[in-house]
């Protein structure tokens, strides 16, 4: 039983490493959050919800594999290595290609001018929710740019200058 618990612990540690160290992972997480949030304004079927959730999970999984490959390349090279660069570029390209497909599917699912107009009107008629949405955009940008530990680093940097 302890081995199974440890395997979960190690898996979550790997996910946390990727979140802490990869801004692209944080971007995918934020994008997934907003995709899910705005999905509630659409009348998606269960199959469409399954596609949306699978795309989000698949892109984040691809980013985790990309991080894994990058770390393995870093482990095996002490200086610039053109083969390691190619491996890293190809892995990043795979994530990007998958993301392009997901964006295309999102366009097919979400680009409906009536629904977009409804969403805009929904938030314009509810200023408190609009403020929360804008605040969430700001917090999301900070999360993507600085990571989950970024605020703590910024705080300590400011504190040490005093």
PDB file of C-alpha atoms in Angstrom:
ATOM      1  CA  UNK A   1       0.000   0.000   0.000  1.00  0.00           C
ATOM      2  CA  UNK A   2       2.858   2.375   0.840  1.00  0.00           C
ATOM      3  CA  UNK A   3       4.286   1.952  -2.699  1.00  0.00           C
ATOM      4  CA  UNK A   4       1.001   3.048  -4.255  1.00  0.00           C
ATOM      5  CA  UNK A   5       0.786   6.074  -1.968  1.00  0.00           C
ATOM      6  CA  UNK A   6       4.389   6.969  -2.771  1.00  0.00           C
ATOM      7  CA  UNK A   7       3.738   6.632  -6.509  1.00  0.00           C
ATOM      8  CA  UNK A   8       0.950   9.196  -6.211  1.00  0.00           C
ATOM      9  CA  UNK A   9       3.223  11.445  -4.150  1.00  0.00           C
ATOM     10  CA  UNK A  10       5.970  11.222  -6.793  1.00  0.00           C
ATOM     11  CA  UNK A  11       3.493  11.867  -9.610  1.00  0.00           C
ATOM     12  CA  UNK A  12       2.122  14.974  -7.892  1.00  0.00           C
ATOM     13  CA  UNK A  13       5.690  16.129  -7.231  1.00  0.00           C
ATOM     14  CA  UNK A  14       6.379  15.852 -10.969  1.00  0.00           C
ATOM     15  CA  UNK A  15       3.267  17.839 -11.830  1.00  0.00           C
ATOM     16  CA  UNK A  16       4.176  20.475  -9.225  1.00  0.00           C
ATOM     17  CA  UNK A  17       7.717  20.715 -10.660  1.00  0.00           C
ATOM     18  CA  UNK A  18       6.253  21.414 -14.085  1.00  0.00           C
ATOM     19  CA  UNK A  19       3.846  24.032 -12.739  1.00  0.00           C
ATOM     20  CA  UNK A  20       6.587  25.762 -10.726  1.00  0.00           C
ATOM     21  CA  UNK A  21       9.173  25.765 -13.496  1.00  0.00           C
ATOM     22  CA  UNK A  22       7.315  26.010 -16.799  1.00  0.00           C
ATOM     23  CA  UNK A  23       5.395  29.166 -17.693  1.00  0.00           C
ATOM     24  CA  UNK A  24       3.895  27.316 -20.657  1.00  0.00           C
ATOM     25  CA  UNK A  25       2.295  24.819 -18.280  1.00  0.00           C
ATOM     26  CA  UNK A  26       0.878  27.661 -16.239  1.00  0.00           C
ATOM     27  CA  UNK A  27      -0.425  29.268 -19.444  1.00  0.00           C
ATOM     28  CA  UNK A  28      -2.129  26.003 -20.454  1.00  0.00           C
ATOM     29  CA  UNK A  29      -3.672  25.733 -16.981  1.00  0.00           C
ATOM     30  CA  UNK A  30      -5.033  29.277 -17.151  1.00  0.00           C
ATOM     31  CA  UNK A  31      -6.310  28.776 -20.693  1.00  0.00           C
ATOM     32  CA  UNK A  32      -8.004  25.554 -19.599  1.00  0.00           C
ATOM     33  CA  UNK A  33      -9.612  27.357 -16.671  1.00  0.00           C
ATOM     34  CA  UNK A  34     -11.105  30.029 -18.936  1.00  0.00           C
ATOM     35  CA  UNK A  35     -12.197  27.473 -21.523  1.00  0.00           C
ATOM     36  CA  UNK A  36     -14.112  25.633 -18.810  1.00  0.00           C
ATOM     37  CA  UNK A  37     -15.464  28.876 -17.314  1.00  0.00           C
ATOM     38  CA  UNK A  38     -16.824  30.152 -20.625  1.00  0.00           C
ATOM     39  CA  UNK A  39     -18.133  26.702 -21.573  1.00  0.00           C
ATOM     40  CA  UNK A  40     -20.930  27.218 -19.062  1.00  0.00           C
ATOM     41  CA  UNK A  41     -22.366  29.867 -21.397  1.00  0.00           C
ATOM     42  CA  UNK A  42     -22.786  27.270 -24.137  1.00  0.00           C
ATOM     43  CA  UNK A  43     -25.159  24.362 -24.359  1.00  0.00           C
ATOM     44  CA  UNK A  44     -22.514  21.700 -24.930  1.00  0.00           C
ATOM     45  CA  UNK A  45     -23.439  18.048 -25.106  1.00  0.00           C
ATOM     46  CA  UNK A  46     -21.687  15.485 -22.927  1.00  0.00           C
ATOM     47  CA  UNK A  47     -19.591  14.453 -25.931  1.00  0.00           C
ATOM     48  CA  UNK A  48     -18.494  18.053 -26.534  1.00  0.00           C
ATOM     49  CA  UNK A  49     -17.610  18.436 -22.846  1.00  0.00           C
ATOM     50  CA  UNK A  50     -15.582  15.221 -23.102  1.00  0.00           C
ATOM     51  CA  UNK A  51     -13.676  16.600 -26.104  1.00  0.00           C
ATOM     52  CA  UNK A  52     -12.983  19.888 -24.301  1.00  0.00           C
ATOM     53  CA  UNK A  53     -11.742  18.184 -21.127  1.00  0.00           C
ATOM     54  CA  UNK A  54      -9.642  15.661 -23.076  1.00  0.00           C
ATOM     55  CA  UNK A  55      -8.002  18.456 -25.080  1.00  0.00           C
ATOM     56  CA  UNK A  56      -7.147  20.388 -21.920  1.00  0.00           C
ATOM     57  CA  UNK A  57      -5.763  17.290 -20.206  1.00  0.00           C
ATOM     58  CA  UNK A  58      -3.862  16.189 -23.318  1.00  0.00           C
ATOM     59  CA  UNK A  59      -2.160  19.534 -23.802  1.00  0.00           C
ATOM     60  CA  UNK A  60      -1.098  19.657 -20.159  1.00  0.00           C
ATOM     61  CA  UNK A  61       0.132  16.062 -20.407  1.00  0.00           C
ATOM     62  CA  UNK A  62       2.111  16.931 -23.532  1.00  0.00           C
ATOM     63  CA  UNK A  63       3.667  19.846 -21.642  1.00  0.00           C
ATOM     64  CA  UNK A  64       4.641  17.496 -18.792  1.00  0.00           C
ATOM     65  CA  UNK A  65       6.301  15.119 -21.281  1.00  0.00           C
ATOM     66  CA  UNK A  66       8.045  18.079 -22.910  1.00  0.00           C
ATOM     67  CA  UNK A  67       9.410  19.152 -19.517  1.00  0.00           C
ATOM     68  CA  UNK A  68      10.540  15.588 -18.832  1.00  0.00           C
ATOM     69  CA  UNK A  69      12.429  15.419 -22.122  1.00  0.00           C
ATOM     70  CA  UNK A  70      14.026  18.821 -21.510  1.00  0.00           C
ATOM     71  CA  UNK A  71      15.225  17.730 -18.081  1.00  0.00           C
ATOM     72  CA  UNK A  72      16.649  14.494 -19.504  1.00  0.00           C
ATOM     73  CA  UNK A  73      18.510  16.481 -22.146  1.00  0.00           C
ATOM     74  CA  UNK A  74      19.851  18.824 -19.451  1.00  0.00           C
ATOM     75  CA  UNK A  75      20.978  15.805 -17.420  1.00  0.00           C
ATOM     76  CA  UNK A  76      23.006  14.389 -20.304  1.00  0.00           C
ATOM     77  CA  UNK A  77      24.618  17.606 -21.562  1.00  0.00           C
ATOM     78  CA  UNK A  78      26.931  19.935 -19.698  1.00  0.00           C
ATOM     79  CA  UNK A  79      27.188  22.504 -22.505  1.00  0.00           C
ATOM     80  CA  UNK A  80      25.384  23.389 -25.719  1.00  0.00           C
ATOM     81  CA  UNK A  81      24.573  20.266 -27.705  1.00  0.00           C
ATOM     82  CA  UNK A  82      22.901  20.581 -31.127  1.00  0.00           C
ATOM     83  CA  UNK A  83      21.262  17.141 -30.774  1.00  0.00           C
ATOM     84  CA  UNK A  84      19.782  18.094 -27.379  1.00  0.00           C
ATOM     85  CA  UNK A  85      18.544  21.357 -28.916  1.00  0.00           C
ATOM     86  CA  UNK A  86      16.819  19.434 -31.705  1.00  0.00           C
ATOM     87  CA  UNK A  87      15.203  17.056 -29.198  1.00  0.00           C
ATOM     88  CA  UNK A  88      13.957  19.971 -27.091  1.00  0.00           C
ATOM     89  CA  UNK A  89      12.704  21.867 -30.143  1.00  0.00           C
ATOM     90  CA  UNK A  90      10.876  18.835 -31.511  1.00  0.00           C
ATOM     91  CA  UNK A  91       9.202  18.146 -28.158  1.00  0.00           C
ATOM     92  CA  UNK A  92       8.147  21.791 -27.863  1.00  0.00           C
ATOM     93  CA  UNK A  93       6.922  21.643 -31.461  1.00  0.00           C
ATOM     94  CA  UNK A  94       4.744  18.656 -30.613  1.00  0.00           C
ATOM     95  CA  UNK A  95       3.045  20.632 -27.843  1.00  0.00           C
ATOM     96  CA  UNK A  96       2.608  23.591 -30.174  1.00  0.00           C
ATOM     97  CA  UNK A  97       1.116  21.437 -32.945  1.00  0.00           C
ATOM     98  CA  UNK A  98      -1.323  19.888 -30.476  1.00  0.00           C
ATOM     99  CA  UNK A  99      -2.214  23.376 -29.230  1.00  0.00           C
ATOM    100  CA  UNK A 100      -2.962  24.542 -32.785  1.00  0.00           C
ATOM    101  CA  UNK A 101      -5.396  21.643 -33.180  1.00  0.00           C
ATOM    102  CA  UNK A 102      -7.028  22.477 -29.836  1.00  0.00           C
ATOM    103  CA  UNK A 103      -7.387  26.143 -30.813  1.00  0.00           C
ATOM    104  CA  UNK A 104      -8.983  25.105 -34.107  1.00  0.00           C
ATOM    105  CA  UNK A 105     -11.458  22.877 -32.267  1.00  0.00           C
ATOM    106  CA  UNK A 106     -12.126  25.692 -29.779  1.00  0.00           C
ATOM    107  CA  UNK A 107     -12.891  28.001 -32.700  1.00  0.00           C
ATOM    108  CA  UNK A 108     -15.403  25.466 -34.031  1.00  0.00           C
ATOM    109  CA  UNK A 109     -17.011  25.078 -30.590  1.00  0.00           C
ATOM    110  CA  UNK A 110     -16.958  28.669 -29.329  1.00  0.00           C
ATOM    111  CA  UNK A 111     -17.119  31.041 -32.287  1.00  0.00           C
ATOM    112  CA  UNK A 112     -20.799  31.864 -32.288  1.00  0.00           C
ATOM    113  CA  UNK A 113     -21.503  35.602 -32.413  1.00  0.00           C
ATOM    114  CA  UNK A 114     -24.810  35.225 -30.556  1.00  0.00           C
ATOM    115  CA  UNK A 115     -23.136  33.386 -27.684  1.00  0.00           C
ATOM    116  CA  UNK A 116     -20.226  35.819 -27.586  1.00  0.00           C
ATOM    117  CA  UNK A 117     -22.664  38.737 -27.509  1.00  0.00           C
ATOM    118  CA  UNK A 118     -24.587  37.042 -24.684  1.00  0.00           C
ATOM    119  CA  UNK A 119     -21.380  36.614 -22.659  1.00  0.00           C
ATOM    120  CA  UNK A 120     -20.397  40.258 -23.174  1.00  0.00           C
ATOM    121  CA  UNK A 121     -23.873  41.451 -22.171  1.00  0.00           C
ATOM    122  CA  UNK A 122     -23.902  39.088 -19.188  1.00  0.00           C
ATOM    123  CA  UNK A 123     -20.762  40.682 -17.730  1.00  0.00           C
ATOM    124  CA  UNK A 124     -21.672  44.259 -18.701  1.00  0.00           C
ATOM    125  CA  UNK A 125     -24.968  43.909 -16.829  1.00  0.00           C
ATOM    126  CA  UNK A 126     -23.184  42.557 -13.751  1.00  0.00           C
ATOM    127  CA  UNK A 127     -20.373  45.005 -12.910  1.00  0.00           C
ATOM    128  CA  UNK A 128     -19.261  43.055  -9.829  1.00  0.00           C
ATOM    129  CA  UNK A 129     -18.743  39.911 -11.932  1.00  0.00           C
ATOM    130  CA  UNK A 130     -16.973  41.974 -14.593  1.00  0.00           C
ATOM    131  CA  UNK A 131     -14.572  43.313 -11.950  1.00  0.00           C
ATOM    132  CA  UNK A 132     -13.964  39.747 -10.717  1.00  0.00           C
ATOM    133  CA  UNK A 133     -13.326  38.590 -14.292  1.00  0.00           C
ATOM    134  CA  UNK A 134     -10.822  41.399 -14.930  1.00  0.00           C
ATOM    135  CA  UNK A 135      -9.169  40.710 -11.569  1.00  0.00           C
ATOM    136  CA  UNK A 136      -8.915  37.024 -12.495  1.00  0.00           C
ATOM    137  CA  UNK A 137      -7.209  38.016 -15.778  1.00  0.00           C
ATOM    138  CA  UNK A 138      -4.649  40.061 -13.837  1.00  0.00           C
ATOM    139  CA  UNK A 139      -4.022  37.282 -11.307  1.00  0.00           C
ATOM    140  CA  UNK A 140      -3.762  34.769 -14.144  1.00  0.00           C
ATOM    141  CA  UNK A 141      -1.168  36.900 -15.921  1.00  0.00           C
ATOM    142  CA  UNK A 142       0.859  37.130 -12.701  1.00  0.00           C
ATOM    143  CA  UNK A 143       0.553  33.373 -12.185  1.00  0.00           C
ATOM    144  CA  UNK A 144       1.734  32.635 -15.726  1.00  0.00           C
ATOM    145  CA  UNK A 145       4.551  35.189 -15.584  1.00  0.00           C
ATOM    146  CA  UNK A 146       5.882  34.595 -12.102  1.00  0.00           C
ATOM    147  CA  UNK A 147       4.584  31.169 -11.122  1.00  0.00           C
ATOM    148  CA  UNK A 148       3.066  30.027  -7.862  1.00  0.00           C
ATOM    149  CA  UNK A 149       6.148  30.973  -5.899  1.00  0.00           C
ATOM    150  CA  UNK A 150       6.728  34.274  -7.742  1.00  0.00           C
ATOM    151  CA  UNK A 151       4.814  36.458  -5.325  1.00  0.00           C
ATOM    152  CA  UNK A 152       6.861  35.097  -2.455  1.00  0.00           C
ATOM    153  CA  UNK A 153      10.130  35.791  -4.335  1.00  0.00           C
ATOM    154  CA  UNK A 154       9.019  39.325  -5.197  1.00  0.00           C
ATOM    155  CA  UNK A 155       8.019  39.966  -1.574  1.00  0.00           C
ATOM    156  CA  UNK A 156      11.423  38.769  -0.276  1.00  0.00           C
ATOM    157  CA  UNK A 157      13.245  40.823  -2.914  1.00  0.00           C
ATOM    158  CA  UNK A 158      11.378  43.985  -1.888  1.00  0.00           C
ATOM    159  CA  UNK A 159      11.853  43.196   1.806  1.00  0.00           C
ATOM    160  CA  UNK A 160      15.621  42.671   1.398  1.00  0.00           C
ATOM    161  CA  UNK A 161      16.012  46.103  -0.281  1.00  0.00           C
ATOM    162  CA  UNK A 162      14.555  47.919   2.757  1.00  0.00           C
TER     163      UNK A 162
END
